[in-house]
JSON list of C-alpha atoms in Angstrom, two decimals:
[
{"chain": "A", "resi": 1, "resn": "UNK", "atom": "CA", "xyz": [3.96, -81.57, -53.97]},
{"chain": "A", "resi": 2, "resn": "UNK", "atom": "CA", "xyz": [4.14, -81.00, -50.24]},
{"chain": "A", "resi": 3, "resn": "UNK", "atom": "CA", "xyz": [5.95, -84.01, -48.81]},
{"chain": "A", "resi": 4, "resn": "UNK", "atom": "CA", "xyz": [6.29, -82.58, -45.31]},
{"chain": "A", "resi": 5, "resn": "UNK", "atom": "CA", "xyz": [3.17, -81.26, -43.64]},
{"chain": "A", "resi": 6, "resn": "UNK", "atom": "CA", "xyz": [2.55, -79.34, -40.47]},
{"chain": "A", "resi": 7, "resn": "UNK", "atom": "CA", "xyz": [-1.21, -79.15, -40.18]},
{"chain": "A", "resi": 8, "resn": "UNK", "atom": "CA", "xyz": [-1.36, -76.86, -37.16]},
{"chain": "A", "resi": 9, "resn": "UNK", "atom": "CA", "xyz": [-0.44, -73.31, -38.15]},
{"chain": "A", "resi": 10, "resn": "UNK", "atom": "CA", "xyz": [-0.47, -72.12, -34.54]},
{"chain": "A", "resi": 11, "resn": "UNK", "atom": "CA", "xyz": [-0.24, -73.34, -30.97]},
{"chain": "A", "resi": 12, "resn": "UNK", "atom": "CA", "xyz": [-0.78, -71.43, -27.74]},
{"chain": "A", "resi": 13, "resn": "UNK", "atom": "CA", "xyz": [0.53, -72.89, -24.48]},
{"chain": "A", "resi": 14, "resn": "UNK", "atom": "CA", "xyz": [0.96, -71.67, -20.94]},
{"chain": "A", "resi": 15, "resn": "UNK", "atom": "CA", "xyz": [4.43, -71.17, -19.52]},
{"chain": "A", "resi": 16, "resn": "UNK", "atom": "CA", "xyz": [5.60, -74.30, -17.75]},
{"chain": "A", "resi": 17, "resn": "UNK", "atom": "CA", "xyz": [3.31, -76.64, -19.67]},
{"chain": "A", "resi": 18, "resn": "UNK", "atom": "CA", "xyz": [4.22, -79.01, -22.49]},
{"chain": "A", "resi": 19, "resn": "UNK", "atom": "CA", "xyz": [4.20, -77.92, -26.14]},
{"chain": "A", "resi": 20, "resn": "UNK", "atom": "CA", "xyz": [3.59, -80.68, -28.68]},
{"chain": "A", "resi": 21, "resn": "UNK", "atom": "CA", "xyz": [4.21, -79.93, -32.33]},
{"chain": "A", "resi": 22, "resn": "UNK", "atom": "CA", "xyz": [3.30, -82.44, -35.01]},
{"chain": "A", "resi": 23, "resn": "UNK", "atom": "CA", "xyz": [4.63, -83.19, -38.46]},
{"chain": "A", "resi": 24, "resn": "UNK", "atom": "CA", "xyz": [3.59, -85.73, -41.10]},
{"chain": "A", "resi": 25, "resn": "UNK", "atom": "CA", "xyz": [5.46, -86.80, -44.20]},
{"chain": "A", "resi": 26, "resn": "UNK", "atom": "CA", "xyz": [4.60, -88.78, -47.29]},
{"chain": "A", "resi": 27, "resn": "UNK", "atom": "CA", "xyz": [7.98, -89.81, -48.70]},
{"chain": "A", "resi": 28, "resn": "UNK", "atom": "CA", "xyz": [9.08, -93.13, -47.20]},
{"chain": "A", "resi": 29, "resn": "UNK", "atom": "CA", "xyz": [12.62, -92.48, -48.47]},
{"chain": "A", "resi": 30, "resn": "UNK", "atom": "CA", "xyz": [13.21, -89.70, -45.94]},
{"chain": "A", "resi": 31, "resn": "UNK", "atom": "CA", "xyz": [15.81, -90.95, -43.50]},
{"chain": "A", "resi": 32, "resn": "UNK", "atom": "CA", "xyz": [16.72, -87.89, -41.44]},
{"chain": "A", "resi": 33, "resn": "UNK", "atom": "CA", "xyz": [14.44, -85.38, -39.81]},
{"chain": "A", "resi": 34, "resn": "UNK", "atom": "CA", "xyz": [15.14, -81.99, -38.26]},
{"chain": "A", "resi": 35, "resn": "UNK", "atom": "CA", "xyz": [13.36, -79.26, -36.35]},
{"chain": "A", "resi": 36, "resn": "UNK", "atom": "CA", "xyz": [14.26, -75.62, -36.85]},
{"chain": "A", "resi": 37, "resn": "UNK", "atom": "CA", "xyz": [13.12, -72.61, -34.86]},
{"chain": "A", "resi": 38, "resn": "UNK", "atom": "CA", "xyz": [12.69, -69.18, -36.40]},
{"chain": "A", "resi": 39, "resn": "UNK", "atom": "CA", "xyz": [12.35, -65.78, -34.78]},
{"chain": "A", "resi": 40, "resn": "UNK", "atom": "CA", "xyz": [11.13, -62.78, -36.83]},
{"chain": "A", "resi": 41, "resn": "UNK", "atom": "CA", "xyz": [13.85, -61.14, -38.95]},
{"chain": "A", "resi": 42, "resn": "UNK", "atom": "CA", "xyz": [16.23, -64.05, -38.37]},
{"chain": "A", "resi": 43, "resn": "UNK", "atom": "CA", "xyz": [17.06, -67.18, -40.32]},
{"chain": "A", "resi": 44, "resn": "UNK", "atom": "CA", "xyz": [15.96, -70.60, -39.05]},
{"chain": "A", "resi": 45, "resn": "UNK", "atom": "CA", "xyz": [18.08, -72.06, -36.25]},
{"chain": "A", "resi": 46, "resn": "UNK", "atom": "CA", "xyz": [18.66, -75.78, -35.89]},
{"chain": "A", "resi": 47, "resn": "UNK", "atom": "CA", "xyz": [17.02, -77.25, -32.80]},
{"chain": "A", "resi": 48, "resn": "UNK", "atom": "CA", "xyz": [17.14, -81.04, -32.82]},
{"chain": "A", "resi": 49, "resn": "UNK", "atom": "CA", "xyz": [17.27, -83.93, -35.27]},
{"chain": "A", "resi": 50, "resn": "UNK", "atom": "CA", "xyz": [16.58, -87.65, -35.49]},
{"chain": "A", "resi": 51, "resn": "UNK", "atom": "CA", "xyz": [17.71, -90.42, -37.76]},
{"chain": "A", "resi": 52, "resn": "UNK", "atom": "CA", "xyz": [15.20, -92.89, -39.12]},
{"chain": "A", "resi": 53, "resn": "UNK", "atom": "CA", "xyz": [16.94, -95.71, -37.24]},
{"chain": "A", "resi": 54, "resn": "UNK", "atom": "CA", "xyz": [15.82, -94.17, -33.96]},
{"chain": "A", "resi": 55, "resn": "UNK", "atom": "CA", "xyz": [12.41, -93.44, -32.51]},
{"chain": "A", "resi": 56, "resn": "UNK", "atom": "CA", "xyz": [13.39, -90.84, -29.92]},
{"chain": "A", "resi": 57, "resn": "UNK", "atom": "CA", "xyz": [16.03, -88.20, -29.39]},
{"chain": "A", "resi": 58, "resn": "UNK", "atom": "CA", "xyz": [16.34, -85.86, -26.42]},
{"chain": "A", "resi": 59, "resn": "UNK", "atom": "CA", "xyz": [18.24, -82.64, -25.91]},
{"chain": "A", "resi": 60, "resn": "UNK", "atom": "CA", "xyz": [17.46, -80.81, -22.72]},
{"chain": "A", "resi": 61, "resn": "UNK", "atom": "CA", "xyz": [13.88, -79.59, -22.79]},
{"chain": "A", "resi": 62, "resn": "UNK", "atom": "CA", "xyz": [13.39, -80.81, -26.37]},
{"chain": "A", "resi": 63, "resn": "UNK", "atom": "CA", "xyz": [12.46, -84.35, -27.40]},
{"chain": "A", "resi": 64, "resn": "UNK", "atom": "CA", "xyz": [11.65, -85.54, -30.89]},
{"chain": "A", "resi": 65, "resn": "UNK", "atom": "CA", "xyz": [9.67, -88.72, -31.47]},
{"chain": "A", "resi": 66, "resn": "UNK", "atom": "CA", "xyz": [9.54, -90.58, -34.78]},
{"chain": "A", "resi": 67, "resn": "UNK", "atom": "CA", "xyz": [6.86, -93.09, -35.79]},
{"chain": "A", "resi": 68, "resn": "UNK", "atom": "CA", "xyz": [7.97, -94.43, -39.15]},
{"chain": "A", "resi": 69, "resn": "UNK", "atom": "CA", "xyz": [4.97, -96.68, -39.69]},
{"chain": "A", "resi": 70, "resn": "UNK", "atom": "CA", "xyz": [2.68, -93.68, -39.34]},
{"chain": "A", "resi": 71, "resn": "UNK", "atom": "CA", "xyz": [5.12, -91.34, -41.13]},
{"chain": "A", "resi": 72, "resn": "UNK", "atom": "CA", "xyz": [4.74, -88.97, -38.22]},
{"chain": "A", "resi": 73, "resn": "UNK", "atom": "CA", "xyz": [7.08, -87.10, -35.94]},
{"chain": "A", "resi": 74, "resn": "UNK", "atom": "CA", "xyz": [6.51, -84.79, -33.04]},
{"chain": "A", "resi": 75, "resn": "UNK", "atom": "CA", "xyz": [8.49, -82.29, -31.02]},
{"chain": "A", "resi": 76, "resn": "UNK", "atom": "CA", "xyz": [7.88, -81.99, -27.29]},
{"chain": "A", "resi": 77, "resn": "UNK", "atom": "CA", "xyz": [9.04, -78.94, -25.37]},
{"chain": "A", "resi": 78, "resn": "UNK", "atom": "CA", "xyz": [8.93, -79.34, -21.60]},
{"chain": "A", "resi": 79, "resn": "UNK", "atom": "CA", "xyz": [8.60, -77.02, -19.79]},
{"chain": "A", "resi": 80, "resn": "UNK", "atom": "CA", "xyz": [7.64, -74.31, -22.25]},
{"chain": "A", "resi": 81, "resn": "UNK", "atom": "CA", "xyz": [9.22, -70.91, -21.70]},
{"chain": "A", "resi": 82, "resn": "UNK", "atom": "CA", "xyz": [8.34, -67.45, -23.09]},
{"chain": "A", "resi": 83, "resn": "UNK", "atom": "CA", "xyz": [11.55, -67.49, -25.14]},
{"chain": "A", "resi": 84, "resn": "UNK", "atom": "CA", "xyz": [10.20, -70.54, -26.98]},
{"chain": "A", "resi": 85, "resn": "UNK", "atom": "CA", "xyz": [7.66, -68.32, -28.74]},
{"chain": "A", "resi": 86, "resn": "UNK", "atom": "CA", "xyz": [8.68, -68.65, -32.40]},
{"chain": "A", "resi": 87, "resn": "UNK", "atom": "CA", "xyz": [7.82, -70.45, -35.63]},
{"chain": "A", "resi": 88, "resn": "UNK", "atom": "CA", "xyz": [8.91, -74.09, -35.66]},
{"chain": "A", "resi": 89, "resn": "UNK", "atom": "CA", "xyz": [9.66, -75.88, -38.91]},
{"chain": "A", "resi": 90, "resn": "UNK", "atom": "CA", "xyz": [9.85, -79.60, -39.45]},
{"chain": "A", "resi": 91, "resn": "UNK", "atom": "CA", "xyz": [12.27, -80.66, -42.20]},
{"chain": "A", "resi": 92, "resn": "UNK", "atom": "CA", "xyz": [13.31, -83.93, -43.79]},
{"chain": "A", "resi": 93, "resn": "UNK", "atom": "CA", "xyz": [15.97, -85.16, -46.17]},
{"chain": "A", "resi": 94, "resn": "UNK", "atom": "CA", "xyz": [16.91, -88.21, -48.15]},
{"chain": "A", "resi": 95, "resn": "UNK", "atom": "CA", "xyz": [19.81, -86.73, -50.05]},
{"chain": "A", "resi": 96, "resn": "UNK", "atom": "CA", "xyz": [23.39, -87.55, -49.19]},
{"chain": "A", "resi": 97, "resn": "UNK", "atom": "CA", "xyz": [24.24, -83.88, -49.29]},
{"chain": "A", "resi": 98, "resn": "UNK", "atom": "CA", "xyz": [21.29, -82.78, -47.22]},
{"chain": "A", "resi": 99, "resn": "UNK", "atom": "CA", "xyz": [18.79, -80.87, -49.33]},
{"chain": "A", "resi": 100, "resn": "UNK", "atom": "CA", "xyz": [15.98, -80.14, -46.87]},
{"chain": "A", "resi": 101, "resn": "UNK", "atom": "CA", "xyz": [12.24, -80.23, -47.47]},
{"chain": "A", "resi": 102, "resn": "UNK", "atom": "CA", "xyz": [10.34, -78.12, -44.98]},
{"chain": "A", "resi": 103, "resn": "UNK", "atom": "CA", "xyz": [6.82, -78.05, -43.63]},
{"chain": "A", "resi": 104, "resn": "UNK", "atom": "CA", "xyz": [4.87, -74.80, -43.55]},
{"chain": "A", "resi": 105, "resn": "UNK", "atom": "CA", "xyz": [5.66, -74.16, -39.89]},
{"chain": "A", "resi": 106, "resn": "UNK", "atom": "CA", "xyz": [3.77, -73.86, -36.60]},
{"chain": "A", "resi": 107, "resn": "UNK", "atom": "CA", "xyz": [3.67, -70.56, -34.72]},
{"chain": "A", "resi": 108, "resn": "UNK", "atom": "CA", "xyz": [4.07, -71.22, -31.01]},
{"chain": "A", "resi": 109, "resn": "UNK", "atom": "CA", "xyz": [3.03, -68.62, -28.46]},
{"chain": "A", "resi": 110, "resn": "UNK", "atom": "CA", "xyz": [3.93, -69.24, -24.83]},
{"chain": "A", "resi": 111, "resn": "UNK", "atom": "CA", "xyz": [1.82, -67.17, -22.47]},
{"chain": "A", "resi": 112, "resn": "UNK", "atom": "CA", "xyz": [2.76, -66.29, -18.87]},
{"chain": "B", "resi": 1, "resn": "UNK", "atom": "CA", "xyz": [33.37, -66.10, -37.40]},
{"chain": "B", "resi": 2, "resn": "UNK", "atom": "CA", "xyz": [29.88, -64.85, -36.67]},
{"chain": "B", "resi": 3, "resn": "UNK", "atom": "CA", "xyz": [27.88, -67.16, -38.89]},
{"chain": "B", "resi": 4, "resn": "UNK", "atom": "CA", "xyz": [26.28, -66.92, -42.31]},
{"chain": "B", "resi": 5, "resn": "UNK", "atom": "CA", "xyz": [25.80, -63.38, -43.56]},
{"chain": "B", "resi": 6, "resn": "UNK", "atom": "CA", "xyz": [23.63, -62.11, -46.38]},
{"chain": "B", "resi": 7, "resn": "UNK", "atom": "CA", "xyz": [23.57, -58.79, -48.17]},
{"chain": "B", "resi": 8, "resn": "UNK", "atom": "CA", "xyz": [21.42, -56.83, -48.63]},
{"chain": "B", "resi": 9, "resn": "UNK", "atom": "CA", "xyz": [18.88, -57.58, -45.93]},
{"chain": "B", "resi": 10, "resn": "UNK", "atom": "CA", "xyz": [16.11, -55.87, -47.86]},
{"chain": "B", "resi": 11, "resn": "UNK", "atom": "CA", "xyz": [15.72, -55.08, -51.54]},
{"chain": "B", "resi": 12, "resn": "UNK", "atom": "CA", "xyz": [12.86, -53.25, -53.22]},
{"chain": "B", "resi": 13, "resn": "UNK", "atom": "CA", "xyz": [12.90, -53.22, -56.99]},
{"chain": "B", "resi": 14, "resn": "UNK", "atom": "CA", "xyz": [10.61, -52.54, -59.90]},
{"chain": "B", "resi": 15, "resn": "UNK", "atom": "CA", "xyz": [9.33, -55.32, -62.10]},
{"chain": "B", "resi": 16, "resn": "UNK", "atom": "CA", "xyz": [11.73, -56.04, -64.93]},
{"chain": "B", "resi": 17, "resn": "UNK", "atom": "CA", "xyz": [14.88, -54.99, -63.07]},
{"chain": "B", "resi": 18, "resn": "UNK", "atom": "CA", "xyz": [17.75, -57.32, -62.25]},
{"chain": "B", "resi": 19, "resn": "UNK", "atom": "CA", "xyz": [18.82, -57.96, -58.66]},
{"chain": "B", "resi": 20, "resn": "UNK", "atom": "CA", "xyz": [21.79, -59.73, -57.11]},
{"chain": "B", "resi": 21, "resn": "UNK", "atom": "CA", "xyz": [22.13, -61.08, -53.59]},
{"chain": "B", "resi": 22, "resn": "UNK", "atom": "CA", "xyz": [25.28, -62.16, -51.81]},
{"chain": "B", "resi": 23, "resn": "UNK", "atom": "CA", "xyz": [25.85, -64.88, -49.23]},
{"chain": "B", "resi": 24, "resn": "UNK", "atom": "CA", "xyz": [28.98, -65.37, -47.15]},
{"chain": "B", "resi": 25, "resn": "UNK", "atom": "CA", "xyz": [28.95, -68.82, -45.53]},
{"chain": "B", "resi": 26, "resn": "UNK", "atom": "CA", "xyz": [30.78, -69.93, -42.41]},
{"chain": "B", "resi": 27, "resn": "UNK", "atom": "CA", "xyz": [34.40, -70.03, -43.51]},
{"chain": "B", "resi": 28, "resn": "UNK", "atom": "CA", "xyz": [35.13, -73.73, -43.13]},
{"chain": "B", "resi": 29, "resn": "UNK", "atom": "CA", "xyz": [31.86, -74.85, -44.71]},
{"chain": "B", "resi": 30, "resn": "UNK", "atom": "CA", "xyz": [32.11, -76.15, -48.24]},
{"chain": "B", "resi": 31, "resn": "UNK", "atom": "CA", "xyz": [28.40, -76.80, -48.78]},
{"chain": "B", "resi": 32, "resn": "UNK", "atom": "CA", "xyz": [26.15, -73.85, -49.60]},
{"chain": "B", "resi": 33, "resn": "UNK", "atom": "CA", "xyz": [22.41, -73.83, -50.20]},
{"chain": "B", "resi": 34, "resn": "UNK", "atom": "CA", "xyz": [19.88, -71.28, -51.39]},
{"chain": "B", "resi": 35, "resn": "UNK", "atom": "CA", "xyz": [16.24, -71.48, -50.31]},
{"chain": "B", "resi": 36, "resn": "UNK", "atom": "CA", "xyz": [13.24, -69.26, -50.93]},
{"chain": "B", "resi": 37, "resn": "UNK", "atom": "CA", "xyz": [10.48, -68.65, -48.39]},
{"chain": "B", "resi": 38, "resn": "UNK", "atom": "CA", "xyz": [7.12, -67.06, -49.10]},
{"chain": "B", "resi": 39, "resn": "UNK", "atom": "CA", "xyz": [4.58, -65.91, -46.55]},
{"chain": "B", "resi": 40, "resn": "UNK", "atom": "CA", "xyz": [3.04, -68.77, -44.58]},
{"chain": "B", "resi": 41, "resn": "UNK", "atom": "CA", "xyz": [5.30, -71.40, -46.12]},
{"chain": "B", "resi": 42, "resn": "UNK", "atom": "CA", "xyz": [8.49, -73.11, -45.14]},
{"chain": "B", "resi": 43, "resn": "UNK", "atom": "CA", "xyz": [11.73, -72.57, -47.03]},
{"chain": "B", "resi": 44, "resn": "UNK", "atom": "CA", "xyz": [11.89, -74.21, -50.48]},
{"chain": "B", "resi": 45, "resn": "UNK", "atom": "CA", "xyz": [15.15, -75.51, -51.89]},
{"chain": "B", "resi": 46, "resn": "UNK", "atom": "CA", "xyz": [16.54, -73.62, -54.89]},
{"chain": "B", "resi": 47, "resn": "UNK", "atom": "CA", "xyz": [20.10, -74.77, -55.47]},
{"chain": "B", "resi": 48, "resn": "UNK", "atom": "CA", "xyz": [23.18, -76.32, -53.84]},
{"chain": "B", "resi": 49, "resn": "UNK", "atom": "CA", "xyz": [26.95, -75.92, -54.16]},
{"chain": "B", "resi": 50, "resn": "UNK", "atom": "CA", "xyz": [29.71, -78.22, -53.05]},
{"chain": "B", "resi": 51, "resn": "UNK", "atom": "CA", "xyz": [32.74, -75.93, -53.11]},
{"chain": "B", "resi": 52, "resn": "UNK", "atom": "CA", "xyz": [32.45, -74.07, -56.43]},
{"chain": "B", "resi": 53, "resn": "UNK", "atom": "CA", "xyz": [30.41, -76.76, -58.19]},
{"chain": "B", "resi": 54, "resn": "UNK", "atom": "CA", "xyz": [26.67, -76.23, -58.52]},
{"chain": "B", "resi": 55, "resn": "UNK", "atom": "CA", "xyz": [25.36, -79.77, -58.11]},
{"chain": "B", "resi": 56, "resn": "UNK", "atom": "CA", "xyz": [21.61, -79.33, -58.25]},
{"chain": "B", "resi": 57, "resn": "UNK", "atom": "CA", "xyz": [18.99, -76.79, -59.24]},
{"chain": "B", "resi": 58, "resn": "UNK", "atom": "CA", "xyz": [15.34, -77.04, -58.31]},
{"chain": "B", "resi": 59, "resn": "UNK", "atom": "CA", "xyz": [12.64, -77.04, -60.95]},
{"chain": "B", "resi": 60, "resn": "UNK", "atom": "CA", "xyz": [11.45, -73.90, -59.14]},
{"chain": "B", "resi": 61, "resn": "UNK", "atom": "CA", "xyz": [14.50, -72.08, -60.45]},
{"chain": "B", "resi": 62, "resn": "UNK", "atom": "CA", "xyz": [13.54, -70.59, -63.79]},
{"chain": "B", "resi": 63, "resn": "UNK", "atom": "CA", "xyz": [16.05, -69.51, -66.41]},
{"chain": "B", "resi": 64, "resn": "UNK", "atom": "CA", "xyz": [15.88, -66.00, -64.98]},
{"chain": "B", "resi": 65, "resn": "UNK", "atom": "CA", "xyz": [17.68, -67.22, -61.86]},
{"chain": "B", "resi": 66, "resn": "UNK", "atom": "CA", "xyz": [21.39, -67.90, -61.78]},
{"chain": "B", "resi": 67, "resn": "UNK", "atom": "CA", "xyz": [23.70, -68.66, -58.89]},
{"chain": "B", "resi": 68, "resn": "UNK", "atom": "CA", "xyz": [27.46, -68.75, -58.67]},
{"chain": "B", "resi": 69, "resn": "UNK", "atom": "CA", "xyz": [30.10, -69.59, -56.12]},
{"chain": "B", "resi": 70, "resn": "UNK", "atom": "CA", "xyz": [33.24, -68.66, -58.05]},
{"chain": "B", "resi": 71, "resn": "UNK", "atom": "CA", "xyz": [35.96, -69.57, -55.57]},
{"chain": "B", "resi": 72, "resn": "UNK", "atom": "CA", "xyz": [34.06, -71.89, -53.32]},
{"chain": "B", "resi": 73, "resn": "UNK", "atom": "CA", "xyz": [33.60, -69.16, -50.74]},
{"chain": "B", "resi": 74, "resn": "UNK", "atom": "CA", "xyz": [30.82, -66.55, -51.09]},
{"chain": "B", "resi": 75, "resn": "UNK", "atom": "CA", "xyz": [27.90, -67.07, -53.43]},
{"chain": "B", "resi": 76, "resn": "UNK", "atom": "CA", "xyz": [25.67, -64.78, -55.46]},
{"chain": "B", "resi": 77, "resn": "UNK", "atom": "CA", "xyz": [22.11, -65.29, -56.59]},
{"chain": "B", "resi": 78, "resn": "UNK", "atom": "CA", "xyz": [20.94, -63.16, -59.49]},
{"chain": "B", "resi": 79, "resn": "UNK", "atom": "CA", "xyz": [17.38, -62.73, -60.67]},
{"chain": "B", "resi": 80, "resn": "UNK", "atom": "CA", "xyz": [16.93, -61.19, -64.10]},
{"chain": "B", "resi": 81, "resn": "UNK", "atom": "CA", "xyz": [13.77, -59.42, -65.26]},
{"chain": "B", "resi": 82, "resn": "UNK", "atom": "CA", "xyz": [12.14, -59.67, -61.86]},
{"chain": "B", "resi": 83, "resn": "UNK", "atom": "CA", "xyz": [8.44, -60.45, -61.59]},
{"chain": "B", "resi": 84, "resn": "UNK", "atom": "CA", "xyz": [6.04, -59.77, -58.73]},
{"chain": "B", "resi": 85, "resn": "UNK", "atom": "CA", "xyz": [5.96, -63.49, -58.01]},
{"chain": "B", "resi": 86, "resn": "UNK", "atom": "CA", "xyz": [9.66, -63.34, -57.14]},
{"chain": "B", "resi": 87, "resn": "UNK", "atom": "CA", "xyz": [8.82, -61.39, -53.98]},
{"chain": "B", "resi": 88, "resn": "UNK", "atom": "CA", "xyz": [9.99, -63.60, -51.13]},
{"chain": "B", "resi": 89, "resn": "UNK", "atom": "CA", "xyz": [12.67, -64.10, -48.48]},
{"chain": "B", "resi": 90, "resn": "UNK", "atom": "CA", "xyz": [15.81, -65.60, -49.98]},
{"chain": "B", "resi": 91, "resn": "UNK", "atom": "CA", "xyz": [17.75, -67.67, -47.45]},
{"chain": "B", "resi": 92, "resn": "UNK", "atom": "CA", "xyz": [21.28, -68.94, -47.69]},
{"chain": "B", "resi": 93, "resn": "UNK", "atom": "CA", "xyz": [22.61, -71.81, -45.58]},
{"chain": "B", "resi": 94, "resn": "UNK", "atom": "CA", "xyz": [25.94, -73.55, -45.24]},
{"chain": "B", "resi": 95, "resn": "UNK", "atom": "CA", "xyz": [27.22, -76.76, -43.74]},
{"chain": "B", "resi": 96, "resn": "UNK", "atom": "CA", "xyz": [30.30, -78.93, -43.53]},
{"chain": "B", "resi": 97, "resn": "UNK", "atom": "CA", "xyz": [30.63, -82.00, -45.64]},
{"chain": "B", "resi": 98, "resn": "UNK", "atom": "CA", "xyz": [32.34, -85.22, -44.61]},
{"chain": "B", "resi": 99, "resn": "UNK", "atom": "CA", "xyz": [29.45, -86.92, -42.89]},
{"chain": "B", "resi": 100, "resn": "UNK", "atom": "CA", "xyz": [26.12, -87.62, -44.47]},
{"chain": "B", "resi": 101, "resn": "UNK", "atom": "CA", "xyz": [23.98, -85.31, -42.41]},
{"chain": "B", "resi": 102, "resn": "UNK", "atom": "CA", "xyz": [25.18, -82.00, -41.20]},
{"chain": "B", "resi": 103, "resn": "UNK", "atom": "CA", "xyz": [23.38, -79.16, -39.53]},
{"chain": "B", "resi": 104, "resn": "UNK", "atom": "CA", "xyz": [22.68, -76.34, -41.95]},
{"chain": "B", "resi": 105, "resn": "UNK", "atom": "CA", "xyz": [23.33, -72.88, -40.57]},
{"chain": "B", "resi": 106, "resn": "UNK", "atom": "CA", "xyz": [21.08, -70.24, -42.04]},
{"chain": "B", "resi": 107, "resn": "UNK", "atom": "CA", "xyz": [21.72, -66.58, -42.66]},
{"chain": "B", "resi": 108, "resn": "UNK", "atom": "CA", "xyz": [19.17, -63.87, -41.83]},
{"chain": "B", "resi": 109, "resn": "UNK", "atom": "CA", "xyz": [17.86, -63.78, -45.38]},
{"chain": "B", "resi": 110, "resn": "UNK", "atom": "CA", "xyz": [17.32, -61.12, -48.03]},
{"chain": "B", "resi": 111, "resn": "UNK", "atom": "CA", "xyz": [13.73, -59.92, -48.32]},
{"chain": "B", "resi": 112, "resn": "UNK", "atom": "CA", "xyz": [12.91, -59.04, -51.92]},
{"chain": "B", "resi": 113, "resn": "UNK", "atom": "CA", "xyz": [9.89, -56.93, -52.81]},
{"chain": "B", "resi": 114, "resn": "UNK", "atom": "CA", "xyz": [9.08, -56.52, -56.50]},
{"chain": "B", "resi": 115, "resn": "UNK", "atom": "CA", "xyz": [6.72, -53.62, -57.23]}
]
């Protein structure tokens, strides 16, 4: 069963504007959430994470928001840059050793 | 150290053949994970090692799949009697232990095509 869902397979945004990527989960036991970025022919690269005890985490242009009551998290990229064009995966874990469950990904295209 | 490496990067095989993939994690990492990714999906967990001990295998991993990490360093994933449904990208990741949540560093993957 798919416990982590990314319902938007693609997103197109203009350079300089905000990109908002969404992720929903069904397992209330998840207590740590991560976003990974993937370029073609490369493995996923860690971007940013958030613990379930927080509702926001920022790192430069990237901010992740967590709404536990709605079982929803989002990734904001401001401002979007052409180099941000990639597939973004939401992931979650509840295991002490970190087995990740991934969503299906959202393809982001940043246009000039 | 340049990160997690995987070999080969691409493998084409005929149905029924055996294949073996290798993963070299970041040297100080004692946790190693294998994931499988099919087109349009995110990576799916297959198995996990803490040092040389294989601590969990996914239900996705049939008896035709076996993984080893003999000395707690590199790992191999073998698929016996390959089927067309095994065609996928096989990703390896590693991380440090010690704290509960650690960033997993992924390799570039091995793309398997079964004809």
